[in-house]
Amino acid sequence: MSPKLTFLLCLGLSVGLRTSGQAGIYRKPSLSALPSPVVTSGGFVTLQCISWQGFDRFILTKEGEHRPSWTLDSQRRHNGQFQALFPVGPVTPSYRWTFRCCGCYRYIHQQCSEPSDPVELLVPGVSGKPSLLSQQGSIMTFGRNLTLQCLSDVGYDRFALSKEGGHNLPQRLSERPQTGRSQADFLLGRVSLSHGGRYRCYGGHKFSSKWSTPSDPLDILVAGVLPDTPSLSVQPGPTVAVGENMTLLCQTRSQRDILFLSKEGTMVSPLRLRSKYQAQQYQAQFSMSPVTSAHGGTYRCYSSFSTSPYELSHPSDALELVVSGPSGDPTSPPTWPNLTSGVQGLKPYQNVLIGISVAFVLLLFLFVLLLIRHRQQGKCRTSAPAQLLMPRKRPSVRRRGGAALGMPP
């Protein structure tokens, strides 16, 4: 069978299929890339075409000018599904690698399924990497809607989102809210256990096969999977002064080897430490030294396993941390017109003038003391020559037997 006819059969567009009314009567198979649709330049990948229908063979077609296709007999899996595994490579960024597949019966004349959804392989490039963030934070609970936003200062036309261990690569056309900037929102729906994982995004141009450098990874953690609820405490206390040392202690009685500490209202990834078993509890100490005003806020902690780090326990009770200034008052952004010192009603510049005046009086006092001392030392030097001209008093000598000791008789 010619490649062109095979492609038409896969799409259900041949005259025979149209006249027989059998085009697309079977549900389309699923196409995915193993182990990932993100492939390094020169690398290889396996495309898996799979279906619950008992197709005898599967046809893989590459989109493009010539539309080449490949046909493989199906294999039955242990779960009853039918599949074909197509090796592809070496993959290079010079071409776009977009594929579809369909399932066909060998002995039923010209009966094929609808084509699968397209799968595009992505070869990371060297252009400017975008940023990936979650407006809801990195810790999610079941049932909440999750939206990941990919944005860049480069004017990309499209973005792709990848998940480690995932076999699909959803894409979105970019929006440009500002000149020179581009972004795309990936609506992932209500959070379930499968949403936990590590994500990256890429930027690309519409008519190019080249993609950007991947964004920094973003971890999405799902809370409430494990049944325990840790406790969170702080030493020396919930109110701490700027510059002091502070330790947040997360504890759980359940056997967990990873503990997380998160702060509300921030998109910074939570802190993660290995637990230690002490006092019949698994615990971790999160030290923050020295404390700054940025440490103030509401904290919670979670437990997890290192083997499944994206599945968390229920959150601990909230811990409110208040950071105070040197005087003991809670720190707040300075507002100079309202800032006062120890003297009521004085403004900042008046305090400065008083300080300068006190320093001047002290310096003047020291200068007077030095002057008096200098004059006293001068008097001592002028009286010394007179003493040298005076005759020296001869010391008395005790005599024994009319002769002085040490003198000749």
PDB file of N, CA, C and O in Angstrom, residues 143-169:
ATOM      1  N   GLY A 143      -9.391  19.550  44.664  1.00  0.00           N
ATOM      2  CA  GLY A 143     -10.570  20.282  44.233  1.00  0.00           C
ATOM      3  C   GLY A 143     -10.314  21.701  43.786  1.00  0.00           C
ATOM      4  O   GLY A 143     -11.160  22.294  43.102  1.00  0.00           O
ATOM      5  N   ARG A 144      -9.179  22.290  44.134  1.00  0.00           N
ATOM      6  CA  ARG A 144      -8.875  23.653  43.685  1.00  0.00           C
ATOM      7  C   ARG A 144      -8.464  23.636  42.220  1.00  0.00           C
ATOM      8  O   ARG A 144      -7.899  22.664  41.718  1.00  0.00           O
ATOM      9  N   ASN A 145      -8.758  24.731  41.539  1.00  0.00           N
ATOM     10  CA  ASN A 145      -8.373  24.853  40.131  1.00  0.00           C
ATOM     11  C   ASN A 145      -6.908  25.277  40.039  1.00  0.00           C
ATOM     12  O   ASN A 145      -6.489  26.225  40.703  1.00  0.00           O
ATOM     13  N   LEU A 146      -6.161  24.571  39.215  1.00  0.00           N
ATOM     14  CA  LEU A 146      -4.733  24.839  39.058  1.00  0.00           C
ATOM     15  C   LEU A 146      -4.469  25.456  37.697  1.00  0.00           C
ATOM     16  O   LEU A 146      -4.867  24.912  36.670  1.00  0.00           O
ATOM     17  N   THR A 147      -3.806  26.606  37.717  1.00  0.00           N
ATOM     18  CA  THR A 147      -3.404  27.295  36.487  1.00  0.00           C
ATOM     19  C   THR A 147      -1.919  27.607  36.570  1.00  0.00           C
ATOM     20  O   THR A 147      -1.467  28.239  37.526  1.00  0.00           O
ATOM     21  N   LEU A 148      -1.170  27.151  35.576  1.00  0.00           N
ATOM     22  CA  LEU A 148       0.255  27.466  35.489  1.00  0.00           C
ATOM     23  C   LEU A 148       0.458  28.494  34.392  1.00  0.00           C
ATOM     24  O   LEU A 148      -0.100  28.362  33.301  1.00  0.00           O
ATOM     25  N   GLN A 149       1.263  29.493  34.691  1.00  0.00           N
ATOM     26  CA  GLN A 149       1.489  30.599  33.756  1.00  0.00           C
ATOM     27  C   GLN A 149       2.945  30.600  33.301  1.00  0.00           C
ATOM     28  O   GLN A 149       3.863  30.619  34.115  1.00  0.00           O
ATOM     29  N   CYS A 150       3.128  30.563  31.986  1.00  0.00           N
ATOM     30  CA  CYS A 150       4.462  30.638  31.394  1.00  0.00           C
ATOM     31  C   CYS A 150       4.596  32.004  30.731  1.00  0.00           C
ATOM     32  O   CYS A 150       3.748  32.386  29.914  1.00  0.00           O
ATOM     33  N   LEU A 151       5.635  32.740  31.051  1.00  0.00           N
ATOM     34  CA  LEU A 151       5.807  34.091  30.515  1.00  0.00           C
ATOM     35  C   LEU A 151       7.266  34.380  30.220  1.00  0.00           C
ATOM     36  O   LEU A 151       8.164  33.759  30.791  1.00  0.00           O
ATOM     37  N   SER A 152       7.485  35.346  29.331  1.00  0.00           N
ATOM     38  CA  SER A 152       8.847  35.645  28.897  1.00  0.00           C
ATOM     39  C   SER A 152       8.927  37.069  28.378  1.00  0.00           C
ATOM     40  O   SER A 152       7.930  37.640  27.907  1.00  0.00           O
ATOM     41  N   ASP A 153      10.129  37.640  28.470  1.00  0.00           N
ATOM     42  CA  ASP A 153      10.393  38.949  27.850  1.00  0.00           C
ATOM     43  C   ASP A 153      10.602  38.814  26.350  1.00  0.00           C
ATOM     44  O   ASP A 153      10.580  39.814  25.629  1.00  0.00           O
ATOM     45  N   VAL A 154      10.825  37.588  25.889  1.00  0.00           N
ATOM     46  CA  VAL A 154      10.958  37.336  24.455  1.00  0.00           C
ATOM     47  C   VAL A 154       9.560  37.176  23.861  1.00  0.00           C
ATOM     48  O   VAL A 154       8.676  36.584  24.470  1.00  0.00           O
ATOM     49  N   GLY A 155       9.349  37.710  22.678  1.00  0.00           N
ATOM     50  CA  GLY A 155       8.036  37.652  22.048  1.00  0.00           C
ATOM     51  C   GLY A 155       7.746  36.316  21.407  1.00  0.00           C
ATOM     52  O   GLY A 155       7.626  36.224  20.172  1.00  0.00           O
ATOM     53  N   TYR A 156       7.595  35.260  22.207  1.00  0.00           N
ATOM     54  CA  TYR A 156       7.291  33.939  21.658  1.00  0.00           C
ATOM     55  C   TYR A 156       5.836  33.890  21.176  1.00  0.00           C
ATOM     56  O   TYR A 156       4.960  34.546  21.734  1.00  0.00           O
ATOM     57  N   ASP A 157       5.607  33.059  20.152  1.00  0.00           N
ATOM     58  CA  ASP A 157       4.255  32.878  19.616  1.00  0.00           C
ATOM     59  C   ASP A 157       3.505  31.756  20.302  1.00  0.00           C
ATOM     60  O   ASP A 157       2.275  31.713  20.273  1.00  0.00           O
ATOM     61  N   ARG A 158       4.210  30.839  20.913  1.00  0.00           N
ATOM     62  CA  ARG A 158       3.564  29.701  21.551  1.00  0.00           C
ATOM     63  C   ARG A 158       4.426  29.210  22.700  1.00  0.00           C
ATOM     64  O   ARG A 158       5.629  29.486  22.772  1.00  0.00           O
ATOM     65  N   PHE A 159       3.778  28.491  23.617  1.00  0.00           N
ATOM     66  CA  PHE A 159       4.468  27.913  24.755  1.00  0.00           C
ATOM     67  C   PHE A 159       4.054  26.455  24.890  1.00  0.00           C
ATOM     68  O   PHE A 159       2.935  26.072  24.535  1.00  0.00           O
ATOM     69  N   ALA A 160       4.960  25.653  25.409  1.00  0.00           N
ATOM     70  CA  ALA A 160       4.682  24.238  25.681  1.00  0.00           C
ATOM     71  C   ALA A 160       4.995  23.957  27.144  1.00  0.00           C
ATOM     72  O   ALA A 160       5.924  24.532  27.720  1.00  0.00           O
ATOM     73  N   LEU A 161       4.183  23.086  27.754  1.00  0.00           N
ATOM     74  CA  LEU A 161       4.336  22.737  29.161  1.00  0.00           C
ATOM     75  C   LEU A 161       4.665  21.252  29.271  1.00  0.00           C
ATOM     76  O   LEU A 161       3.973  20.410  28.698  1.00  0.00           O
ATOM     77  N   SER A 162       5.715  20.935  30.002  1.00  0.00           N
ATOM     78  CA  SER A 162       6.099  19.534  30.194  1.00  0.00           C
ATOM     79  C   SER A 162       6.095  19.200  31.677  1.00  0.00           C
ATOM     80  O   SER A 162       6.329  20.059  32.528  1.00  0.00           O
ATOM     81  N   LYS A 163       5.828  17.937  31.961  1.00  0.00           N
ATOM     82  CA  LYS A 163       5.858  17.417  33.328  1.00  0.00           C
ATOM     83  C   LYS A 163       6.771  16.205  33.347  1.00  0.00           C
ATOM     84  O   LYS A 163       6.677  15.342  32.469  1.00  0.00           O
ATOM     85  N   GLU A 164       7.651  16.144  34.334  1.00  0.00           N
ATOM     86  CA  GLU A 164       8.565  15.013  34.421  1.00  0.00           C
ATOM     87  C   GLU A 164       7.775  13.719  34.551  1.00  0.00           C
ATOM     88  O   GLU A 164       6.879  13.599  35.392  1.00  0.00           O
ATOM     89  N   GLY A 165       8.110  12.764  33.708  1.00  0.00           N
ATOM     90  CA  GLY A 165       7.401  11.501  33.700  1.00  0.00           C
ATOM     91  C   GLY A 165       6.141  11.513  32.871  1.00  0.00           C
ATOM     92  O   GLY A 165       5.511  10.472  32.685  1.00  0.00           O
ATOM     93  N   GLY A 166       5.760  12.690  32.361  1.00  0.00           N
ATOM     94  CA  GLY A 166       4.573  12.801  31.524  1.00  0.00           C
ATOM     95  C   GLY A 166       4.888  12.454  30.078  1.00  0.00           C
ATOM     96  O   GLY A 166       6.024  12.581  29.616  1.00  0.00           O
ATOM     97  N   HIS A 167       3.861  12.036  29.341  1.00  0.00           N
ATOM     98  CA  HIS A 167       4.055  11.604  27.959  1.00  0.00           C
ATOM     99  C   HIS A 167       3.413  12.549  26.952  1.00  0.00           C
ATOM    100  O   HIS A 167       3.472  12.297  25.750  1.00  0.00           O
ATOM    101  N   ASN A 168       2.811  13.626  27.434  1.00  0.00           N
ATOM    102  CA  ASN A 168       2.172  14.593  26.549  1.00  0.00           C
ATOM    103  C   ASN A 168       2.799  15.961  26.737  1.00  0.00           C
ATOM    104  O   ASN A 168       3.457  16.242  27.753  1.00  0.00           O
ATOM    105  N   LEU A 169       2.571  16.833  25.771  1.00  0.00           N
ATOM    106  CA  LEU A 169       3.186  18.153  25.775  1.00  0.00           C
ATOM    107  C   LEU A 169       2.140  19.183  25.350  1.00  0.00           C
ATOM    108  O   LEU A 169       2.107  19.595  24.189  1.00  0.00           O
TER     109      LEU A 169
END
